[in-house]
Tab-separated table of C-alpha atoms and ligand atoms in Angstrom:
chain	number	residue	atom	x	y	z
P	1	MET	CA	-20.189	7.694	-13.202
P	2	ARG	CA	-20.918	4.135	-12.175
P	3	GLU	CA	-22.235	3.463	-15.674
P	4	TRP	CA	-18.963	4.481	-17.221
P	5	VAL	CA	-16.933	2.372	-14.823
P	6	MET	CA	-19.056	-0.623	-15.839
P	7	ARG	CA	-18.498	0.076	-19.515
P	8	ALA	CA	-14.757	0.450	-19.020
P	9	ALA	CA	-14.769	-2.882	-17.194
P	10	TRP	CA	-16.424	-4.588	-20.163
P	11	ILE	CA	-13.744	-3.380	-22.510
P	12	ALA	CA	-11.053	-4.407	-20.027
P	13	GLY	CA	-12.765	-7.806	-19.855
P	14	LEU	CA	-12.230	-8.209	-23.564
P	15	ALA	CA	-8.486	-7.676	-23.076
P	16	VAL	CA	-8.244	-5.561	-26.184
P	17	VAL	CA	-7.408	-1.987	-26.957
P	18	PRO	CA	-10.572	-0.122	-27.904
P	19	SER	CA	-10.579	1.255	-31.458
P	20	ALA	CA	-10.076	4.963	-31.902
P	21	ALA	CA	-13.653	5.541	-33.071
P	22	ALA	CA	-15.322	5.058	-29.692
P	23	ARG	CA	-18.803	6.392	-29.142
P	24	ALA	CA	-21.414	6.033	-26.448
P	25	ASP	CA	-22.594	2.630	-27.694
P	26	ALA	CA	-19.117	1.246	-28.451
P	27	PRO	CA	-18.768	-0.986	-25.360
P	28	PHE	CA	-22.175	-2.540	-26.116
P	29	SER	CA	-21.333	-2.999	-29.812
P	30	LYS	CA	-18.144	-4.863	-28.924
P	31	VAL	CA	-19.937	-7.578	-26.959
P	32	THR	CA	-22.991	-7.867	-29.208
P	33	ALA	CA	-23.126	-10.128	-32.269
P	34	PHE	CA	-25.547	-8.762	-34.874
P	35	VAL	CA	-27.363	-11.240	-37.117
P	36	SER	CA	-29.806	-10.550	-39.966
P	37	LEU	CA	-31.777	-13.608	-41.045
P	38	GLU	CA	-33.991	-14.039	-44.028
P	39	VAL	CA	-36.111	-17.145	-43.696
P	40	ARG	CA	-37.142	-18.208	-47.197
P	41	ALA	CA	-37.551	-21.898	-47.827
P	42	PRO	CA	-35.707	-23.926	-48.989
P	43	GLU	CA	-32.952	-22.039	-47.151
P	44	ILE	CA	-32.169	-19.468	-44.504
P	45	VAL	CA	-29.684	-16.807	-45.538
P	46	GLY	CA	-27.980	-14.584	-43.032
P	47	THR	CA	-25.390	-11.954	-42.266
P	48	LEU	CA	-23.429	-11.860	-39.026
P	49	TRP	CA	-21.333	-8.946	-37.765
P	50	ILE	CA	-18.801	-9.415	-34.956
P	51	ASP	CA	-16.749	-6.474	-33.727
P	52	ARG	CA	-13.145	-6.525	-34.849
P	53	ASP	CA	-11.872	-6.210	-31.240
P	54	ALA	CA	-13.967	-9.205	-30.182
P	55	VAL	CA	-12.650	-11.247	-33.126
P	56	GLU	CA	-9.111	-10.218	-32.193
P	57	ALA	CA	-9.678	-11.274	-28.564
P	58	LYS	CA	-10.728	-14.729	-29.827
P	59	PHE	CA	-8.230	-15.140	-32.671
P	60	PRO	CA	-5.266	-12.734	-32.491
P	61	ILE	CA	-4.469	-12.488	-36.178
P	62	ASP	CA	-3.890	-8.775	-36.749
P	63	LYS	CA	-0.170	-9.330	-37.316
P	64	ASP	CA	0.648	-5.820	-38.496
P	65	GLY	CA	-1.304	-4.253	-35.609
P	66	ASP	CA	-3.012	-1.619	-37.744
P	67	THR	CA	-6.507	-2.572	-36.425
P	68	GLN	CA	-7.591	-3.245	-40.025
P	69	TYR	CA	-7.749	-6.723	-41.549
P	70	THR	CA	-5.922	-7.318	-44.780
P	71	GLU	CA	-7.228	-9.901	-47.269
P	72	GLY	CA	-4.688	-12.377	-45.912
P	73	GLU	CA	-5.597	-11.770	-42.287
P	74	LEU	CA	-9.285	-12.053	-43.144
P	75	PHE	CA	-8.659	-15.315	-44.974
P	76	ALA	CA	-6.841	-16.711	-41.936
P	77	VAL	CA	-9.816	-15.988	-39.662
P	78	ARG	CA	-12.506	-17.520	-41.918
P	79	GLY	CA	-12.109	-21.137	-40.799
P	80	PRO	CA	-11.770	-20.567	-37.039
P	81	LEU	CA	-14.581	-18.006	-37.068
P	82	THR	CA	-16.956	-20.333	-38.968
P	83	ASN	CA	-16.226	-23.058	-36.404
P	84	TYR	CA	-16.818	-20.585	-33.592
P	85	VAL	CA	-20.171	-19.586	-35.129
P	86	ASN	CA	-21.293	-23.193	-35.561
P	87	GLN	CA	-20.292	-24.035	-31.987
P	88	ASN	CA	-22.233	-21.083	-30.568
P	89	PHE	CA	-25.009	-20.105	-32.963
P	90	HIS	CA	-27.606	-22.816	-33.434
P	91	LEU	CA	-30.345	-22.781	-36.050
P	92	MET	CA	-32.688	-25.611	-35.137
P	93	TRP	CA	-35.594	-27.201	-36.916
P	94	GLY	CA	-36.878	-30.730	-37.434
P	95	GLY	CA	-35.293	-31.878	-34.176
P	96	ARG	CA	-31.671	-30.973	-34.897
P	97	THR	CA	-29.130	-28.188	-35.287
P	98	HIS	CA	-28.259	-27.120	-38.825
P	99	PRO	CA	-24.719	-25.767	-39.273
P	100	VAL	CA	-24.269	-22.695	-41.422
P	101	THR	CA	-22.134	-22.595	-44.563
P	102	LEU	CA	-19.922	-19.553	-44.989
P	103	LYS	CA	-20.434	-17.699	-48.289
P	104	ALA	CA	-18.214	-14.659	-47.833
P	105	ALA	CA	-16.198	-12.757	-45.240
P	106	ALA	CA	-15.478	-9.045	-45.299
P	107	PHE	CA	-14.116	-6.332	-43.065
P	108	GLU	CA	-16.793	-3.667	-42.810
P	109	GLU	CA	-18.226	-0.944	-40.648
P	110	ARG	CA	-21.678	-1.777	-39.338
P	111	ALA	CA	-23.501	1.438	-40.150
P	112	ALA	CA	-25.977	1.539	-37.229
P	113	SER	CA	-23.248	1.552	-34.592
P	114	ARG	CA	-20.223	2.509	-36.712
P	115	ASN	CA	-18.133	-0.327	-35.307
P	116	ASN	CA	-15.553	-2.121	-37.433
P	117	CYS	CA	-16.650	-5.696	-37.885
P	118	VAL	CA	-15.876	-8.948	-39.550
P	119	LYS	CA	-19.011	-9.494	-41.619
P	120	LEU	CA	-19.876	-13.062	-42.484
P	121	THR	CA	-22.471	-13.994	-45.069
P	122	PHE	CA	-23.851	-17.511	-44.650
P	123	SER	CA	-26.689	-19.856	-45.498
P	124	ALA	CA	-28.357	-22.864	-43.940
P	125	PRO	CA	-29.864	-25.131	-46.634
P	126	GLN	CA	-32.848	-27.515	-46.647
P	127	TYR	CA	-35.191	-25.461	-44.540
P	128	PRO	CA	-38.768	-26.727	-45.158
P	129	ALA	CA	-41.403	-24.001	-45.547
P	130	GLY	CA	-43.431	-23.345	-42.432
P	131	GLU	CA	-41.212	-25.465	-40.167
P	132	PRO	CA	-40.965	-24.048	-36.593
P	133	LEU	CA	-37.552	-22.415	-36.096
P	134	VAL	CA	-35.573	-22.210	-32.863
P	135	ILE	CA	-32.425	-20.093	-32.506
P	136	PHE	CA	-30.020	-20.370	-29.606
P	137	SER	CA	-26.800	-18.364	-29.330
P	138	THR	CA	-23.946	-18.099	-26.880
P	139	LEU	CA	-21.808	-15.989	-29.258
P	140	LEU	CA	-19.439	-13.651	-27.337
P	141	SER	CA	-20.707	-14.852	-23.954
P	142	ASP	CA	-17.346	-16.615	-23.589
P	143	LEU	CA	-15.686	-13.172	-23.805
P	144	SER	CA	-18.069	-11.213	-21.625
P	145	ARG	CA	-20.923	-11.833	-19.226
P	146	GLN	CA	-22.693	-9.107	-21.216
P	147	GLY	CA	-22.266	-10.991	-24.502
P	148	ARG	CA	-25.537	-11.037	-26.430
P	149	THR	CA	-26.740	-11.853	-29.938
P	150	LEU	CA	-29.205	-9.540	-31.636
P	151	VAL	CA	-31.186	-11.230	-34.388
P	152	ALA	CA	-33.368	-9.410	-36.902
P	153	ILE	CA	-35.587	-11.960	-38.622
P	154	SER	CA	-37.687	-11.481	-41.708
P	155	ALA	CA	-40.009	-14.339	-42.592
P	156	ASP	CA	-43.177	-14.309	-44.717
P	157	GLY	CA	-43.121	-10.516	-44.882
P	158	ARG	CA	-43.055	-10.364	-41.088
P	159	ARG	CA	-40.202	-8.605	-39.299
P	160	GLU	CA	-39.069	-9.036	-35.727
P	161	VAL	CA	-36.027	-8.573	-33.514
P	162	CYS	CA	-34.917	-10.844	-30.671
P	163	VAL	CA	-32.191	-10.379	-28.034
P	164	LEU	CA	-30.578	-13.777	-27.398
P	165	GLY	CA	-28.246	-14.753	-24.584
P	166	PRO	CA	-27.129	-17.832	-22.653
P	167	ASP	CA	-30.567	-18.053	-20.990
P	168	VAL	CA	-32.850	-16.730	-23.759
P	169	TYR	CA	-33.640	-18.465	-27.038
P	170	TYR	CA	-35.927	-17.676	-29.960
P	171	ASP	CA	-38.856	-19.891	-30.920
P	172	SER	CA	-40.955	-18.933	-33.954
P	173	ARG	CA	-43.975	-20.620	-32.326
P	174	ARG	CA	-44.151	-17.900	-29.686
P	175	SER	CA	-42.985	-15.171	-32.043
P	176	ALA	CA	-43.917	-11.609	-31.108
P	177	GLY	CA	-44.720	-10.657	-34.704
P	178	PRO	CA	-48.101	-9.544	-36.058
P	179	ALA	CA	-48.901	-13.075	-37.300
P	180	ALA	CA	-48.670	-14.350	-33.731
P	181	ALA	CA	-50.827	-11.506	-32.481
P	182	SER	CA	-53.582	-12.543	-34.894
P	183	GLN	CA	-53.679	-16.064	-33.463
P	184	PRO	CA	-55.948	-16.859	-30.518
P	185	ALA	CA	-54.199	-15.503	-27.408
P	186	GLY	CA	-52.331	-18.470	-25.984
P	187	ALA	CA	-50.937	-18.560	-22.466
P	188	ALA	CA	-47.456	-17.566	-23.649
P	189	ASN	CA	-48.708	-14.600	-25.650
P	190	ALA	CA	-51.012	-13.416	-22.888
P	191	THR	CA	-48.200	-13.168	-20.346
P	192	GLN	CA	-45.659	-11.530	-22.662
P	193	LYS	CA	-45.669	-7.771	-22.944
P	194	THR	CA	-45.237	-6.515	-26.478
P	195	ARG	CA	-42.060	-4.475	-26.952
P	196	PHE	CA	-40.676	-2.646	-29.924
P	197	GLY	CA	-37.144	-2.119	-31.200
P	198	CYS	CA	-35.245	-1.045	-34.299
P	199	PHE	CA	-35.202	-3.526	-37.190
P	200	GLY	CA	-31.770	-2.114	-38.097
P	201	MET	CA	-30.647	-3.259	-34.614
P	202	CYS	CA	-29.863	0.123	-33.041
P	203	LEU	CA	-28.664	-0.540	-29.505
P	204	GLY	CA	-30.605	0.884	-26.562
P	205	VAL	CA	-33.890	1.160	-28.500
P	206	ASP	CA	-36.385	-0.906	-26.484
P	207	SER	CA	-39.821	0.550	-25.937
P	208	PRO	CA	-43.197	-0.689	-24.673
P	209	ARG	CA	-44.846	1.553	-27.285
P	210	ASP	CA	-45.054	1.137	-31.045
P	211	MET	CA	-42.832	3.956	-32.301
P	212	LYS	CA	-43.483	5.126	-35.842
P	213	LYS	CA	-39.787	4.955	-36.646
P	214	CYS	CA	-36.557	4.226	-34.801
P	215	PRO	CA	-35.685	7.285	-32.670
P	216	ARG	CA	-31.983	6.773	-33.450
P	217	CYS	CA	-31.713	5.892	-37.150
P	218	GLY	CA	-35.208	6.731	-38.428
P	219	GLY	CA	-35.526	3.191	-39.815
P	220	PRO	CA	-38.403	0.724	-39.486
P	221	VAL	CA	-39.539	-0.540	-36.090
P	222	ALA	CA	-40.239	-4.215	-35.355
P	223	ALA	CA	-41.651	-6.324	-32.546
P	224	LEU	CA	-38.904	-7.027	-30.007
P	225	SER	CA	-38.601	-10.140	-27.835
P	226	GLY	CA	-35.992	-11.905	-25.702
P	227	GLY	CA	-33.750	-10.239	-23.127
P	228	PRO	CA	-33.304	-6.495	-22.600
P	229	MET	CA	-31.813	-4.637	-25.569
P	230	PRO	CA	-28.071	-4.065	-24.931
P	231	GLY	CA	-27.568	-0.436	-23.919
P	232	LYS	CA	-31.112	-0.028	-22.602
P	233	GLY	CA	-30.993	2.603	-19.850
P	234	TYR	CA	-27.492	3.748	-20.863
P	235	LEU	CA	-28.037	5.097	-24.364
P	236	GLY	CA	-30.424	7.917	-25.171
P	237	SER	CA	-32.548	8.092	-28.284
P	238	HIS	CA	-29.897	10.266	-29.982
P	239	GLY	CA	-27.180	7.714	-29.198
P	240	GLY	CA	-25.626	9.841	-26.463
P	241	THR	CA	-24.949	9.041	-22.828
P	242	LEU	CA	-27.919	8.903	-20.423
P	243	MET	CA	-27.464	10.046	-16.841
P	244	PRO	CA	-29.920	10.203	-13.942
P	245	PHE	CA	-31.288	13.662	-13.192
P	246	MET	CA	-34.536	13.578	-11.221
P	247	PRO	CA	-34.901	9.902	-10.207
P	248	GLY	CA	-38.239	8.364	-11.165
P	249	GLN	CA	-39.037	11.329	-13.417
P	250	PHE	CA	-36.338	12.558	-15.756
P	251	ARG	CA	-32.951	11.684	-17.153
P	252	LEU	CA	-30.532	13.729	-19.196
P	253	GLU	CA	-28.856	12.760	-22.444
P	254	GLY	CA	-25.509	14.413	-23.179
P	255	VAL	CA	-24.436	14.593	-26.820
P	256	LEU	CA	-21.592	16.076	-28.806
P	257	ALA	CA	-23.686	17.097	-31.823
P	258	THR	CA	-20.556	18.375	-33.601
P	259	PRO	CA	-16.965	18.649	-32.315
P	260	GLU	CA	-17.873	22.229	-31.338
P	261	GLU	CA	-21.371	21.789	-29.897
P	262	PHE	CA	-22.393	20.106	-26.652
P	263	ARG	CA	-26.104	19.440	-26.043
P	264	VAL	CA	-28.206	18.279	-23.114
P	265	TYR	CA	-31.657	16.771	-23.722
P	266	LEU	CA	-34.258	16.256	-20.998
P	267	VAL	CA	-36.050	12.905	-21.322
P	268	THR	CA	-38.516	10.866	-19.286
P	269	GLU	CA	-37.572	7.482	-17.834
P	270	GLU	CA	-39.181	6.028	-21.022
P	271	LEU	CA	-36.906	8.220	-23.201
P	272	ASP	CA	-39.672	10.556	-24.355
P	273	ALA	CA	-38.197	13.932	-25.229
P	274	MET	CA	-39.288	16.792	-22.970
P	275	PRO	CA	-38.937	20.527	-23.612
P	276	VAL	CA	-36.164	21.986	-21.435
P	277	GLY	CA	-38.560	24.686	-20.184
P	278	SER	CA	-37.005	26.947	-17.575
P	279	MET	CA	-34.027	24.644	-16.962
P	280	SER	CA	-30.749	26.560	-16.867
P	281	GLY	CA	-27.158	26.071	-15.842
P	282	THR	CA	-23.497	25.995	-16.739
P	283	VAL	CA	-21.174	23.383	-18.170
P	284	GLN	CA	-17.489	22.786	-17.673
P	285	ILE	CA	-15.834	20.757	-20.419
P	286	TRP	CA	-12.400	19.208	-20.407
P	287	THR	CA	-10.388	16.623	-22.242
P	288	ASP	CA	-10.577	13.317	-20.392
P	289	LYS	CA	-7.409	12.645	-18.345
P	290	MET	CA	-6.105	16.186	-19.062
P	291	GLU	CA	-8.253	18.147	-16.620
P	292	GLN	CA	-5.501	20.650	-15.906
P	293	THR	CA	-4.780	21.699	-19.480
P	294	THR	CA	-8.026	22.496	-21.289
P	295	THR	CA	-10.961	23.537	-19.173
P	296	HIS	CA	-13.777	25.469	-20.708
P	297	LYS	CA	-16.775	26.766	-18.779
P	298	GLU	CA	-19.839	28.522	-20.104
P	299	GLY	CA	-23.550	29.059	-19.615
P	300	LEU	CA	-25.970	26.642	-21.274
P	301	LYS	CA	-28.403	28.246	-23.699
P	302	ALA	CA	-31.821	26.917	-24.713
P	303	SER	CA	-32.182	26.034	-28.415
P	304	THR	CA	-34.701	28.147	-30.346
P	305	ASN	CA	-37.234	25.274	-30.360
P	306	GLY	CA	-36.687	24.610	-26.635
P	307	ALA	CA	-35.718	20.993	-27.331
P	308	TYR	CA	-32.277	21.099	-25.689
P	309	LEU	CA	-29.668	23.204	-23.908
P	310	TRP	CA	-26.385	23.760	-25.667
P	311	ALA	CA	-22.921	25.251	-25.235
P	312	SER	CA	-20.024	25.672	-27.626
P	313	VAL	CA	-16.886	23.562	-27.320
P	314	PRO	CA	-13.566	25.214	-28.230
P	315	LYS	CA	-12.021	24.061	-31.511
P	316	GLY	CA	-9.414	21.350	-31.285
P	317	MET	CA	-10.308	19.734	-27.968
P	318	ILE	CA	-9.139	16.132	-28.056
P	319	LEU	CA	-11.814	13.433	-27.607
P	320	PRO	CA	-13.001	11.898	-25.382
P	321	LEU	CA	-14.357	14.826	-23.400
P	322	ARG	CA	-15.983	15.129	-20.044
P	323	ALA	CA	-18.723	17.628	-19.314
P	324	ARG	CA	-19.826	18.585	-15.824
P	325	CYS	CA	-23.176	20.375	-15.784
P	326	MET	CA	-24.565	22.386	-12.879
P	327	LEU	CA	-28.278	22.508	-13.642
P	328	ASP	CA	-31.279	24.196	-12.103
P	329	ALA	CA	-34.508	22.476	-13.159
P	330	GLY	CA	-36.568	25.490	-12.132
P	331	ASP	CA	-38.353	23.451	-9.465
P	332	GLY	CA	-37.004	25.523	-6.550
P	333	ARG	CA	-34.647	22.769	-5.416
P	334	GLY	CA	-31.451	24.441	-6.507
P	335	GLN	CA	-28.628	23.100	-8.657
P	336	ARG	CA	-27.843	19.490	-9.418
P	337	MET	CA	-24.508	18.267	-10.785
P	338	VAL	CA	-24.553	15.826	-13.710
P	339	GLU	CA	-21.361	14.629	-15.385
P	340	PHE	CA	-21.174	13.143	-18.869
P	341	PHE	CA	-18.496	11.114	-20.603
P	342	LEU	CA	-18.497	12.045	-24.301
P	343	PRO	CA	-16.466	9.531	-26.322
P	344	ASP	CA	-17.325	10.831	-29.782
P	345	VAL	CA	-19.526	12.993	-31.973
P	346	VAL	CA	-23.010	11.528	-32.398
P	347	ARG	CA	-25.043	12.170	-35.530
P	348	VAL	CA	-28.114	14.119	-34.479
P	349	SER	CA	-30.846	14.479	-37.102
P	350	GLU	CA	-32.429	17.734	-35.900
Q	401	LIG	ZN1	-32.464	2.300	-35.550
């Protein structure tokens, strides 16, 4: 419950109306700038996605109020947005900051989080091969204390992800990539724990173990450095909402796998999936803010592979939903109540 209140506060802090397509990671997506960088001398080319609601909070230009950007509206935001990027996103080498040059601007959905973004394609010229690179970003931290920049960097065939914020910068000289690992262990490397995240920048994916593939999108995994991944501890590996269950041991992830199927997964504190075993219980589901009109209660059933508990959701219930589970873990300690906020359907692969 507290988690949701915090998320709602972040949106309120942005002073914008959330888009209709909310999902569990939406509040994190809105205050995270996503940057893909390809470092290939003599230039660095990049792509930057900023959520449409965040852009609108900075530069209110959506004159027709349809939450989409027309060509004209997009054109109007190009100049101010490029200035905003150059004031807050610093690519540094050779002792100075190198401003980026805008190549193109588009209005696009960022696939990994399905948020509507202004997508900027840019380049920074005259980058000498092998020069140490430092990246500092305060993008979106003027809108929210939670504002962070996620950077996925590919350089010399090496891939890594870094979470930047007002107090965390990237320095290729202490890079967490495999090339750094092959160097003699310096003091900085020795004290830093290796972490892993999704190279496609899935939020919430931040693990001390080398996963074979991203648990959310199935894409490649890369070394992760910088601050905590936005959404860590709030988003489960399926992209659903995490709630505490047995503190210090297990959490639960609630997911709307389809509009008519609610699922509960049992996971460890490290997000490892656990079989539901003898766990049983009931769930009561209602449309958020309309508790009196559509309440549906039924027993949770174990899936055939024992990976999750599920219950059907009546057709036509209006999102977002709330689900209140009464669960018995089979440990002789009776029922525990866990409530989930379910903003949208999450794509679940299995
Ligand atoms: Zn991913």
